[in-house]
Short mmCIF file of N, CA and C in Angstrom, two decimals:
data_model
loop_
_atom_site.label_atom_id
_atom_site.label_comp_id
_atom_site.label_asym_id
_atom_site.label_seq_id
_atom_site.Cartn_x
_atom_site.Cartn_y
_atom_site.Cartn_z
N UNK Q 1 71.61 6.42 -100.21
CA UNK Q 1 71.03 7.13 -99.47
C UNK Q 1 71.08 6.50 -97.97
N UNK Q 2 70.93 5.16 -97.93
CA UNK Q 2 71.00 4.52 -96.75
C UNK Q 2 72.22 4.75 -95.97
N UNK Q 3 73.22 4.56 -96.65
CA UNK Q 3 74.63 4.50 -96.18
C UNK Q 3 74.89 5.94 -95.71
N UNK Q 4 74.58 7.06 -96.28
CA UNK Q 4 74.83 8.36 -95.74
C UNK Q 4 73.98 8.70 -94.45
N UNK Q 5 72.73 8.37 -94.62
CA UNK Q 5 71.96 8.38 -93.40
C UNK Q 5 72.58 7.72 -92.09
N UNK Q 6 73.11 6.37 -92.44
CA UNK Q 6 73.74 5.67 -91.37
C UNK Q 6 75.12 6.38 -90.86
N UNK Q 7 75.67 6.85 -91.86
CA UNK Q 7 76.81 7.57 -91.41
C UNK Q 7 76.76 8.81 -90.55
N UNK Q 8 75.66 9.50 -90.97
CA UNK Q 8 75.24 10.65 -90.15
C UNK Q 8 74.80 10.35 -88.62
N UNK Q 9 74.11 9.23 -88.66
CA UNK Q 9 73.58 8.72 -87.24
C UNK Q 9 74.84 8.28 -86.41
N UNK Q 10 75.83 7.52 -87.08
CA UNK Q 10 77.08 7.15 -86.45
C UNK Q 10 77.82 8.33 -85.90
N UNK Q 11 78.03 9.23 -86.75
CA UNK Q 11 78.62 10.52 -86.40
C UNK Q 11 77.90 11.30 -85.38
N UNK Q 12 76.87 11.43 -85.29
CA UNK Q 12 76.02 11.98 -84.33
C UNK Q 12 76.13 11.43 -83.08
N UNK Q 13 76.02 9.83 -82.96
CA UNK Q 13 76.31 9.22 -81.76
C UNK Q 13 77.78 9.46 -81.31
N UNK Q 14 78.83 9.38 -82.14
CA UNK Q 14 80.05 9.75 -81.67
C UNK Q 14 80.24 10.98 -80.99
N UNK Q 15 79.75 11.97 -81.59
CA UNK Q 15 79.68 13.42 -80.99
C UNK Q 15 79.08 13.45 -79.53
N UNK Q 16 78.01 12.76 -79.59
CA UNK Q 16 77.20 12.67 -78.16
C UNK Q 16 78.14 11.77 -77.28
N UNK Q 17 78.83 10.84 -77.70
CA UNK Q 17 79.66 10.05 -76.71
C UNK Q 17 80.88 10.90 -76.14
N UNK Q 18 81.27 11.72 -76.96
CA UNK Q 18 82.42 12.75 -76.64
C UNK Q 18 81.95 13.84 -75.59
N UNK Q 19 80.93 14.28 -75.87
CA UNK Q 19 80.08 15.17 -75.00
C UNK Q 19 79.94 14.62 -73.74
N UNK Q 20 79.47 13.43 -73.61
CA UNK Q 20 79.16 12.76 -72.25
C UNK Q 20 80.63 12.36 -71.64
N UNK Q 21 81.47 11.91 -72.42
CA UNK Q 21 82.95 11.47 -71.77
C UNK Q 21 83.27 13.09 -71.21
N UNK Q 22 83.34 14.03 -71.88
CA UNK Q 22 83.78 15.42 -71.14
C UNK Q 22 83.13 15.72 -70.13
N UNK Q 23 81.63 15.66 -69.96
CA UNK Q 23 80.90 16.00 -68.80
C UNK Q 23 81.37 15.17 -67.54
N UNK Q 24 81.59 13.66 -67.83
CA UNK Q 24 81.95 12.96 -66.87
C UNK Q 24 83.37 13.23 -66.28
N UNK Q 25 84.32 13.53 -67.17
CA UNK Q 25 85.39 14.16 -66.64
C UNK Q 25 85.25 15.33 -65.73
N UNK Q 26 84.48 16.31 -66.18
CA UNK Q 26 84.27 17.54 -65.44
C UNK Q 26 83.46 17.18 -64.24
N UNK Q 27 82.53 16.33 -64.10
CA UNK Q 27 81.86 16.00 -62.86
C UNK Q 27 82.87 15.33 -61.88
N UNK Q 28 83.79 14.48 -62.43
CA UNK Q 28 84.82 13.75 -61.44
C UNK Q 28 85.55 14.80 -60.95
N UNK Q 29 86.06 15.93 -61.50
CA UNK Q 29 87.05 16.84 -60.87
C UNK Q 29 86.32 17.83 -60.16
N UNK Q 30 84.98 17.88 -60.09
CA UNK Q 30 84.53 19.03 -59.16
C UNK Q 30 84.65 18.44 -57.74
N UNK Q 31 84.67 19.42 -56.95
CA UNK Q 31 84.85 19.20 -55.54
C UNK Q 31 83.57 18.75 -54.77
N UNK Q 32 83.74 17.84 -53.62
CA UNK Q 32 82.58 17.48 -53.07
C UNK Q 32 82.28 18.19 -51.77
N UNK Q 33 81.09 18.57 -51.64
CA UNK Q 33 80.82 19.24 -50.29
C UNK Q 33 79.94 18.41 -49.49
N UNK Q 34 80.12 18.35 -48.13
CA UNK Q 34 79.49 17.48 -47.15
C UNK Q 34 79.36 18.39 -45.87
N UNK Q 35 78.37 18.37 -45.12
CA UNK Q 35 78.22 19.12 -43.80
C UNK Q 35 77.06 19.10 -42.99
N UNK Q 36 76.87 19.75 -41.97
CA UNK Q 36 75.87 19.93 -41.15
C UNK Q 36 75.65 21.29 -40.78
N UNK Q 37 74.92 21.39 -39.77
CA UNK Q 37 74.51 22.85 -39.37
C UNK Q 37 75.80 23.82 -38.74
N UNK Q 38 77.00 23.02 -38.62
CA UNK Q 38 78.10 23.82 -37.87
C UNK Q 38 79.49 23.72 -38.81
N UNK Q 39 79.61 22.58 -39.54
CA UNK Q 39 80.82 22.55 -40.30
C UNK Q 39 80.29 22.18 -41.90
N UNK Q 40 81.20 22.55 -42.75
CA UNK Q 40 81.05 22.27 -44.14
C UNK Q 40 82.44 21.58 -44.38
N UNK Q 41 82.54 20.20 -45.21
CA UNK Q 41 83.83 19.79 -45.62
C UNK Q 41 83.71 19.64 -47.07
N UNK Q 42 84.76 20.05 -47.71
CA UNK Q 42 85.00 20.20 -49.17
C UNK Q 42 86.33 19.31 -49.29
N UNK Q 43 86.00 18.26 -50.09
CA UNK Q 43 87.13 17.48 -50.68
C UNK Q 43 87.81 18.03 -51.65
N UNK Q 44 89.00 18.79 -51.44
CA UNK Q 44 89.68 19.34 -52.50
C UNK Q 44 90.53 18.48 -53.46
N UNK Q 45 91.10 17.37 -52.76
CA UNK Q 45 91.98 16.48 -53.60
C UNK Q 45 91.95 15.27 -52.95
N UNK Q 46 92.10 14.15 -53.89
CA UNK Q 46 92.21 12.82 -53.45
C UNK Q 46 93.07 12.18 -54.24
N UNK Q 47 94.27 11.69 -53.96
CA UNK Q 47 95.26 10.94 -54.67
C UNK Q 47 95.65 9.72 -53.99
N UNK Q 48 96.11 8.90 -54.95
CA UNK Q 48 96.65 7.49 -54.21
C UNK Q 48 97.90 7.13 -55.24
N UNK Q 49 99.02 6.60 -54.76
CA UNK Q 49 99.99 6.22 -55.43
C UNK Q 49 100.35 4.58 -54.85
N UNK Q 50 100.99 3.93 -55.75
CA UNK Q 50 101.47 2.50 -55.28
C UNK Q 50 102.87 2.30 -55.69
N UNK Q 51 103.70 1.50 -54.70
CA UNK Q 51 104.93 1.16 -54.80
C UNK Q 51 105.30 -0.33 -54.55
N UNK Q 52 105.71 -0.92 -55.40
CA UNK Q 52 106.25 -2.46 -55.14
C UNK Q 52 107.44 -2.57 -54.41
N UNK Q 53 107.41 -3.26 -53.38
CA UNK Q 53 108.76 -3.41 -52.62
C UNK Q 53 109.07 -4.94 -52.74
N UNK Q 54 110.27 -5.00 -53.41
CA UNK Q 54 110.85 -6.38 -53.65
C UNK Q 54 111.44 -6.90 -52.32
N UNK Q 55 111.47 -8.00 -52.11
CA UNK Q 55 111.89 -8.78 -50.92
C UNK Q 55 112.50 -10.08 -51.35
N UNK Q 56 113.99 -10.13 -51.41
CA UNK Q 56 114.58 -11.38 -52.11
C UNK Q 56 114.10 -12.61 -51.28
N UNK Q 57 113.64 -13.60 -52.06
CA UNK Q 57 113.29 -14.77 -51.50
C UNK Q 57 111.84 -14.81 -50.85
N UNK Q 58 111.24 -13.73 -50.93
CA UNK Q 58 109.81 -13.63 -50.46
C UNK Q 58 108.90 -13.07 -51.37
N UNK Q 59 107.61 -13.02 -51.11
CA UNK Q 59 106.64 -12.30 -51.81
C UNK Q 59 106.82 -10.78 -51.82
N UNK Q 60 106.50 -10.21 -53.09
CA UNK Q 60 106.63 -8.76 -53.08
C UNK Q 60 105.58 -8.12 -52.29
N UNK Q 61 105.87 -6.96 -51.57
CA UNK Q 61 105.02 -6.18 -50.68
C UNK Q 61 104.32 -5.06 -51.55
N UNK Q 62 103.18 -4.76 -51.56
CA UNK Q 62 102.53 -3.53 -52.09
C UNK Q 62 102.41 -2.53 -51.05
N UNK Q 63 102.80 -1.34 -51.38
CA UNK Q 63 102.97 -0.17 -50.44
C UNK Q 63 102.04 0.96 -51.05
N UNK Q 64 100.90 1.37 -50.68
CA UNK Q 64 100.03 2.32 -51.19
C UNK Q 64 99.97 3.63 -50.21
N UNK Q 65 100.10 4.64 -50.82
CA UNK Q 65 99.95 5.94 -50.12
C UNK Q 65 98.56 6.75 -50.54
N UNK Q 66 97.72 7.00 -49.66
CA UNK Q 66 96.33 7.65 -49.89
C UNK Q 66 96.58 8.99 -49.42
N UNK Q 67 96.48 10.08 -50.18
CA UNK Q 67 96.53 11.36 -49.68
C UNK Q 67 94.92 12.00 -49.91
N UNK Q 68 94.60 12.87 -48.75
CA UNK Q 68 93.17 13.48 -49.02
C UNK Q 68 93.51 14.92 -48.40
N UNK Q 69 92.92 15.88 -49.18
CA UNK Q 69 93.04 17.36 -48.66
C UNK Q 69 91.73 17.89 -48.55
N UNK Q 70 91.13 17.92 -47.39
CA UNK Q 70 89.98 18.44 -46.74
C UNK Q 70 89.97 19.86 -46.37
N UNK Q 71 89.07 20.53 -46.88
CA UNK Q 71 88.88 22.04 -46.34
C UNK Q 71 87.53 22.13 -45.50
N UNK Q 72 87.75 22.45 -44.15
CA UNK Q 72 86.58 22.42 -43.34
C UNK Q 72 86.29 23.78 -42.87
N UNK Q 73 85.05 24.25 -43.15
CA UNK Q 73 84.74 25.66 -42.77
C UNK Q 73 83.80 25.79 -41.49
N UNK Q 74 84.04 26.53 -40.62
CA UNK Q 74 83.10 26.75 -39.31
C UNK Q 74 82.14 27.43 -39.91
N UNK Q 75 80.82 26.99 -39.72
CA UNK Q 75 79.73 27.99 -40.30
C UNK Q 75 79.03 28.95 -39.38
N UNK Q 76 78.74 28.59 -38.21
CA UNK Q 76 78.00 29.45 -37.33
C UNK Q 76 78.75 30.10 -36.26
N UNK Q 77 79.47 29.12 -35.60
CA UNK Q 77 80.34 29.43 -34.51
C UNK Q 77 81.75 28.70 -34.51
N UNK Q 78 82.57 29.06 -33.71
CA UNK Q 78 83.99 28.49 -33.59
C UNK Q 78 83.77 27.03 -33.42
N UNK Q 79 84.60 26.13 -34.11
CA UNK Q 79 84.69 24.81 -33.99
C UNK Q 79 85.90 24.32 -33.63
N UNK Q 80 86.12 23.12 -32.83
CA UNK Q 80 87.26 22.51 -32.38
C UNK Q 80 87.34 21.17 -32.94
N UNK Q 81 88.30 20.96 -33.84
CA UNK Q 81 88.48 19.52 -34.18
C UNK Q 81 89.72 18.98 -33.79
N UNK Q 82 89.67 17.85 -33.07
CA UNK Q 82 90.87 17.08 -32.61
C UNK Q 82 91.89 16.84 -33.57
N UNK Q 83 93.10 17.28 -33.62
CA UNK Q 83 94.12 16.98 -34.55
C UNK Q 83 94.59 15.48 -34.50
N UNK Q 84 93.72 14.45 -34.63
CA UNK Q 84 93.97 13.16 -34.55
C UNK Q 84 93.23 12.34 -35.63
N UNK Q 85 93.64 11.22 -36.14
CA UNK Q 85 93.20 10.36 -37.10
C UNK Q 85 93.33 8.96 -36.60
N UNK Q 86 92.30 8.00 -36.56
CA UNK Q 86 92.37 6.60 -36.19
C UNK Q 86 91.39 5.87 -37.09
N UNK Q 87 91.70 4.62 -37.03
CA UNK Q 87 90.89 3.57 -37.69
C UNK Q 87 90.12 2.72 -36.87
N UNK Q 88 90.15 3.05 -35.43
CA UNK Q 88 89.43 2.13 -34.50
C UNK Q 88 88.17 3.00 -34.06
N UNK Q 89 87.71 2.68 -32.93
CA UNK Q 89 86.43 3.13 -32.30
C UNK Q 89 86.79 4.34 -31.18
N UNK Q 90 88.05 4.65 -30.82
CA UNK Q 90 88.31 5.58 -29.86
C UNK Q 90 88.00 6.98 -30.46
N UNK Q 91 87.56 7.98 -29.47
CA UNK Q 91 87.18 9.20 -30.06
C UNK Q 91 88.45 9.95 -30.69
N UNK Q 92 88.25 10.47 -31.65
CA UNK Q 92 89.33 11.23 -32.52
C UNK Q 92 88.61 12.17 -33.40
N UNK Q 93 89.51 13.10 -33.97
CA UNK Q 93 88.80 13.99 -34.93
C UNK Q 93 88.29 13.39 -36.37
N UNK Q 94 89.22 12.29 -36.77
CA UNK Q 94 88.73 11.83 -38.05
C UNK Q 94 88.91 10.33 -37.75
N UNK Q 95 87.94 9.56 -38.40
CA UNK Q 95 87.94 8.12 -38.22
C UNK Q 95 87.90 7.56 -39.81
N UNK Q 96 88.48 6.58 -39.91
CA UNK Q 96 88.70 5.91 -41.20
C UNK Q 96 88.61 4.46 -41.21
N UNK Q 97 88.54 3.85 -42.33
CA UNK Q 97 88.62 2.34 -42.35
C UNK Q 97 89.27 2.09 -43.90
N UNK Q 98 89.81 0.92 -44.15
CA UNK Q 98 90.37 0.51 -45.38
C UNK Q 98 89.29 -0.54 -45.85
N UNK Q 99 89.04 -0.23 -47.27
CA UNK Q 99 88.27 -1.29 -47.96
C UNK Q 99 89.32 -1.73 -48.97
N UNK Q 100 89.04 -3.23 -49.17
CA UNK Q 100 89.93 -3.74 -50.34
C UNK Q 100 89.52 -5.18 -50.56
N UNK Q 101 90.10 -5.67 -51.54
CA UNK Q 101 89.86 -7.17 -52.04
C UNK Q 101 90.75 -7.90 -51.33
N UNK Q 102 91.47 -7.55 -50.24
CA UNK Q 102 92.37 -8.39 -49.32
C UNK Q 102 92.55 -7.62 -48.23
N UNK Q 103 93.21 -8.18 -47.28
CA UNK Q 103 93.71 -7.59 -45.90
C UNK Q 103 94.65 -6.69 -46.15
N UNK Q 104 94.52 -5.40 -45.71
CA UNK Q 104 95.68 -4.46 -45.66
C UNK Q 104 96.05 -4.08 -44.36
N UNK Q 105 97.31 -3.71 -44.08
CA UNK Q 105 97.79 -3.29 -42.71
C UNK Q 105 97.93 -1.72 -42.89
N UNK Q 106 97.69 -1.00 -41.79
CA UNK Q 106 97.91 0.52 -41.85
C UNK Q 106 99.51 0.59 -41.46
N UNK Q 107 100.23 1.19 -42.26
CA UNK Q 107 101.65 1.31 -42.00
C UNK Q 107 101.91 2.64 -41.24
N UNK Q 108 101.57 3.73 -41.66
CA UNK Q 108 101.64 5.06 -40.86
C UNK Q 108 100.58 5.94 -41.37
N UNK Q 109 100.08 6.82 -40.52
CA UNK Q 109 99.11 7.89 -40.70
C UNK Q 109 99.56 9.09 -40.18
N UNK Q 110 99.29 10.18 -40.97
CA UNK Q 110 99.85 11.54 -40.55
C UNK Q 110 98.80 12.52 -40.70
N UNK Q 111 98.46 13.53 -40.03
CA UNK Q 111 97.49 14.53 -40.16
C UNK Q 111 97.98 15.95 -39.78
N UNK Q 112 97.73 16.76 -40.79
CA UNK Q 112 98.23 18.35 -40.48
C UNK Q 112 97.11 19.02 -40.79
N UNK Q 113 96.96 20.15 -39.92
CA UNK Q 113 96.02 21.26 -40.16
C UNK Q 113 96.54 22.65 -40.25
N UNK Q 114 96.01 23.42 -41.20
CA UNK Q 114 96.41 24.95 -41.01
C UNK Q 114 95.39 25.74 -41.77
N UNK Q 115 95.48 26.92 -41.70
CA UNK Q 115 94.77 27.96 -42.25
C UNK Q 115 94.85 29.27 -41.64
N UNK Q 116 94.48 30.29 -42.36
CA UNK Q 116 94.47 31.87 -41.82
C UNK Q 116 93.38 31.78 -40.68
N UNK Q 117 94.13 32.34 -39.60
CA UNK Q 117 93.12 32.45 -38.31
C UNK Q 117 92.98 31.28 -37.66
N UNK Q 118 93.48 30.09 -38.14
CA UNK Q 118 93.34 28.87 -37.32
C UNK Q 118 94.41 28.74 -36.17
N UNK Q 119 94.00 28.15 -35.17
CA UNK Q 119 94.89 28.10 -33.97
C UNK Q 119 94.95 26.94 -33.46
N UNK Q 120 96.12 26.42 -32.80
CA UNK Q 120 96.20 25.23 -32.08
C UNK Q 120 95.99 25.30 -30.64
N UNK Q 121 95.03 24.47 -29.95
CA UNK Q 121 94.49 24.47 -28.67
C UNK Q 121 95.10 23.21 -28.18
N UNK Q 122 95.59 23.37 -26.92
CA UNK Q 122 96.07 22.09 -26.17
C UNK Q 122 95.24 22.11 -24.94
N UNK Q 123 94.50 20.99 -24.73
CA UNK Q 123 93.68 20.94 -23.53
C UNK Q 123 94.22 19.53 -22.93
N UNK Q 124 94.92 19.57 -21.92
CA UNK Q 124 95.57 18.25 -21.28
C UNK Q 124 96.52 17.81 -22.21
N UNK Q 125 96.13 16.46 -22.68
CA UNK Q 125 96.94 15.85 -23.82
C UNK Q 125 96.48 15.90 -25.09
N UNK Q 126 95.23 16.50 -25.37
CA UNK Q 126 94.65 16.68 -26.51
C UNK Q 126 94.94 17.81 -27.45
N UNK Q 127 95.20 17.71 -28.57
CA UNK Q 127 95.18 18.79 -29.54
C UNK Q 127 94.09 19.11 -30.40
N UNK Q 128 93.72 20.40 -30.45
CA UNK Q 128 92.50 20.62 -31.33
C UNK Q 128 92.94 21.88 -32.19
N UNK Q 129 92.20 21.76 -33.49
CA UNK Q 129 92.62 22.98 -34.25
C UNK Q 129 91.22 23.76 -34.07
N UNK Q 130 91.44 25.04 -33.67
CA UNK Q 130 90.26 25.94 -33.43
C UNK Q 130 90.06 26.72 -34.78
N UNK Q 131 88.90 26.47 -35.41
CA UNK Q 131 88.49 27.24 -36.67
C UNK Q 131 87.43 28.30 -36.31
N UNK Q 132 87.70 29.36 -36.28
CA UNK Q 132 86.72 30.62 -35.93
C UNK Q 132 85.52 30.50 -36.95
N UNK Q 133 84.30 31.00 -36.47
CA UNK Q 133 83.22 31.04 -37.41
C UNK Q 133 83.55 31.78 -38.74
N UNK Q 134 83.10 31.17 -39.90
CA UNK Q 134 83.30 31.75 -41.12
C UNK Q 134 84.66 31.57 -41.73
N UNK Q 135 85.67 30.90 -41.00
CA UNK Q 135 86.90 30.54 -41.43
C UNK Q 135 87.04 29.06 -41.87
N UNK Q 136 88.30 28.81 -42.67
CA UNK Q 136 88.38 27.48 -43.30
C UNK Q 136 89.79 26.92 -42.82
N UNK Q 137 89.89 25.78 -42.38
CA UNK Q 137 90.97 25.02 -42.19
C UNK Q 137 91.27 23.92 -43.06
N UNK Q 138 92.46 23.77 -43.63
CA UNK Q 138 92.98 22.80 -44.49
C UNK Q 138 93.55 21.64 -43.69
N UNK Q 139 92.79 20.42 -44.01
CA UNK Q 139 93.63 19.27 -43.32
C UNK Q 139 94.08 18.30 -44.29
N UNK Q 140 95.15 18.01 -44.18
CA UNK Q 140 96.11 17.02 -45.04
C UNK Q 140 96.20 15.64 -44.35
N UNK Q 141 95.81 14.75 -45.04
CA UNK Q 141 95.91 13.31 -44.37
C UNK Q 141 96.67 12.50 -45.40
N UNK Q 142 97.60 11.68 -44.76
CA UNK Q 142 98.55 10.66 -45.66
C UNK Q 142 98.39 9.39 -44.98
N UNK Q 143 97.85 8.49 -45.48
CA UNK Q 143 97.64 7.10 -44.86
C UNK Q 143 98.38 6.15 -45.66
N UNK Q 144 99.34 5.42 -45.13
CA UNK Q 144 100.11 4.33 -45.93
C UNK Q 144 99.61 2.93 -45.46
N UNK Q 145 99.42 2.36 -46.47
CA UNK Q 145 98.84 0.85 -46.35
C UNK Q 145 99.77 -0.06 -47.12
N UNK Q 146 100.01 -1.34 -46.25
CA UNK Q 146 100.89 -2.29 -46.90
C UNK Q 146 99.73 -3.44 -47.13
N UNK Q 147 99.80 -4.06 -48.27
CA UNK Q 147 98.91 -5.17 -48.58
C UNK Q 147 99.55 -6.00 -49.77
N UNK Q 148 98.62 -7.05 -50.17
CA UNK Q 148 99.13 -7.87 -51.18
C UNK Q 148 99.12 -7.31 -52.44
N UNK Q 149 100.07 -7.62 -53.36
CA UNK Q 149 99.99 -7.25 -54.85
C UNK Q 149 98.82 -7.87 -55.49
N UNK Q 150 98.36 -7.30 -56.54
CA UNK Q 150 97.22 -7.86 -57.29
C UNK Q 150 95.73 -7.67 -56.73
N UNK Q 151 95.72 -6.63 -55.69
CA UNK Q 151 94.50 -6.41 -55.17
C UNK Q 151 94.11 -4.96 -55.16
N UNK Q 152 92.96 -4.52 -54.69
CA UNK Q 152 92.58 -3.15 -54.76
C UNK Q 152 92.44 -2.70 -53.25
N UNK Q 153 92.62 -1.37 -52.92
CA UNK Q 153 92.49 -0.84 -51.72
C UNK Q 153 91.90 0.49 -51.91
N UNK Q 154 91.09 1.12 -50.88
CA UNK Q 154 90.90 2.56 -50.76
C UNK Q 154 90.89 2.75 -49.31
N UNK Q 155 90.83 4.03 -48.96
CA UNK Q 155 90.55 4.54 -47.44
C UNK Q 155 89.21 5.42 -47.53
N UNK Q 156 88.51 5.13 -46.45
CA UNK Q 156 87.21 5.98 -46.42
C UNK Q 156 87.17 6.56 -45.03
N UNK Q 157 86.95 7.74 -45.05
CA UNK Q 157 86.80 8.68 -43.78
C UNK Q 157 85.35 8.58 -43.62
N UNK Q 158 85.15 7.90 -42.32
CA UNK Q 158 83.59 7.76 -42.04
C UNK Q 158 82.96 8.59 -41.10
N UNK Q 159 83.84 9.39 -40.51
CA UNK Q 159 83.37 10.21 -39.33
C UNK Q 159 84.27 11.24 -39.00
N UNK Q 160 83.74 12.67 -38.79
CA UNK Q 160 84.38 13.76 -38.11
C UNK Q 160 83.95 14.08 -37.00
N UNK Q 161 84.68 14.10 -35.85
CA UNK Q 161 84.30 14.61 -34.52
C UNK Q 161 84.61 15.77 -34.32
N UNK Q 162 84.00 16.53 -33.65
CA UNK Q 162 84.30 18.00 -33.27
C UNK Q 162 83.60 18.64 -32.16
N UNK Q 163 83.99 19.54 -31.56
CA UNK Q 163 83.36 20.19 -30.42
C UNK Q 163 83.05 21.88 -30.72
N UNK Q 164 82.07 22.27 -30.23
CA UNK Q 164 81.74 23.78 -30.17
C UNK Q 164 82.45 24.47 -29.04
N UNK Q 165 82.77 23.71 -27.93
CA UNK Q 165 83.64 24.29 -26.66
C UNK Q 165 84.43 22.95 -26.37
N UNK Q 166 85.84 23.43 -26.35
CA UNK Q 166 86.85 22.27 -26.08
C UNK Q 166 86.51 21.66 -24.80
N UNK Q 167 85.78 22.32 -23.81
CA UNK Q 167 85.63 21.78 -22.41
C UNK Q 167 84.29 20.90 -22.41
N UNK Q 168 83.54 20.78 -23.54
CA UNK Q 168 82.36 19.80 -23.58
C UNK Q 168 82.95 18.44 -23.40
N UNK Q 169 81.96 17.86 -22.82
CA UNK Q 169 82.24 16.28 -22.46
C UNK Q 169 82.14 15.36 -23.64
N UNK Q 170 81.19 16.01 -24.57
CA UNK Q 170 80.85 15.00 -25.53
C UNK Q 170 81.20 15.63 -26.93
N UNK Q 171 81.48 15.04 -27.99
CA UNK Q 171 81.69 15.45 -29.44
C UNK Q 171 80.34 15.44 -30.00
N UNK Q 172 80.31 16.34 -30.93
CA UNK Q 172 79.46 16.19 -32.01
C UNK Q 172 80.05 15.46 -33.14
N UNK Q 173 79.21 14.76 -33.81
CA UNK Q 173 79.76 13.94 -34.91
C UNK Q 173 79.08 14.07 -36.08
N UNK Q 174 79.81 14.00 -37.17
CA UNK Q 174 79.36 14.22 -38.69
C UNK Q 174 79.67 12.83 -39.13
N UNK Q 175 78.76 11.96 -39.54
CA UNK Q 175 78.92 10.73 -40.21
C UNK Q 175 79.03 11.10 -41.81
N UNK Q 176 80.04 10.67 -42.18
CA UNK Q 176 80.29 11.03 -43.56
C UNK Q 176 80.82 9.66 -44.38
N UNK Q 177 80.97 9.79 -45.71
CA UNK Q 177 81.60 8.59 -46.48
C UNK Q 177 82.53 9.38 -47.55
N UNK Q 178 83.67 9.75 -47.21
CA UNK Q 178 84.55 10.42 -48.09
C UNK Q 178 85.65 9.42 -48.41
N UNK Q 179 85.74 8.96 -49.86
CA UNK Q 179 86.37 7.75 -50.34
C UNK Q 179 87.65 8.49 -50.99
N UNK Q 180 88.76 7.87 -50.66
CA UNK Q 180 89.85 7.98 -51.53
C UNK Q 180 89.74 7.50 -52.96
N UNK Q 181 90.83 7.63 -53.77
CA UNK Q 181 90.71 6.90 -54.83
C UNK Q 181 90.94 5.41 -54.79
N UNK Q 182 90.41 4.60 -55.70
CA UNK Q 182 90.68 3.17 -55.64
C UNK Q 182 92.03 2.98 -56.19
N UNK Q 183 92.91 2.12 -55.45
CA UNK Q 183 94.18 2.00 -55.96
C UNK Q 183 94.57 0.52 -56.13
N UNK Q 184 94.96 0.13 -57.23
CA UNK Q 184 95.25 -1.27 -57.62
C UNK Q 184 96.82 -1.39 -57.32
N UNK Q 185 97.07 -2.53 -56.41
CA UNK Q 185 98.26 -2.85 -55.93
C UNK Q 185 98.94 -3.96 -57.03
N UNK Q 186 99.43 -3.44 -58.04
CA UNK Q 186 99.93 -4.26 -59.26
C UNK Q 186 101.28 -4.97 -58.87
#
């Protein structure tokens, strides 16, 4: 009797473990929403890939590509987001930093924006994506990082600057923490 009772308990625990794992997978695949009174940001996709670059006579170089796909919706009124991305303190649309177990260098960064009803506005030397109220723009970010092998890296978007009028002197800012996938440079 004791063995069959124990077997039933083990079987029940195994079933519960499978259910928990399925729920964890579902929760990881759900999109993340962030926002304020004027914009809503949905993280649609985050992926990272690694490539080892062999250099004869030297240490191998780790090359990681971090891709983020963000959908930004203008909630109440038109929103203007600068079409720029930077890792410093200068005023840009998207600001990010690299976190890792070793120092990593930014190799290249690209940002594109598109969407139905979205227009590009040029004001002086600055480019903006104009998102009309109620519309959504898709922003694709590709950040390439070079770093040591056997280390881990990720990219974190920590701020989105935007304006409600492109002639405003100051930006509104949405402080966020949007993490890319953690990438192991093997």
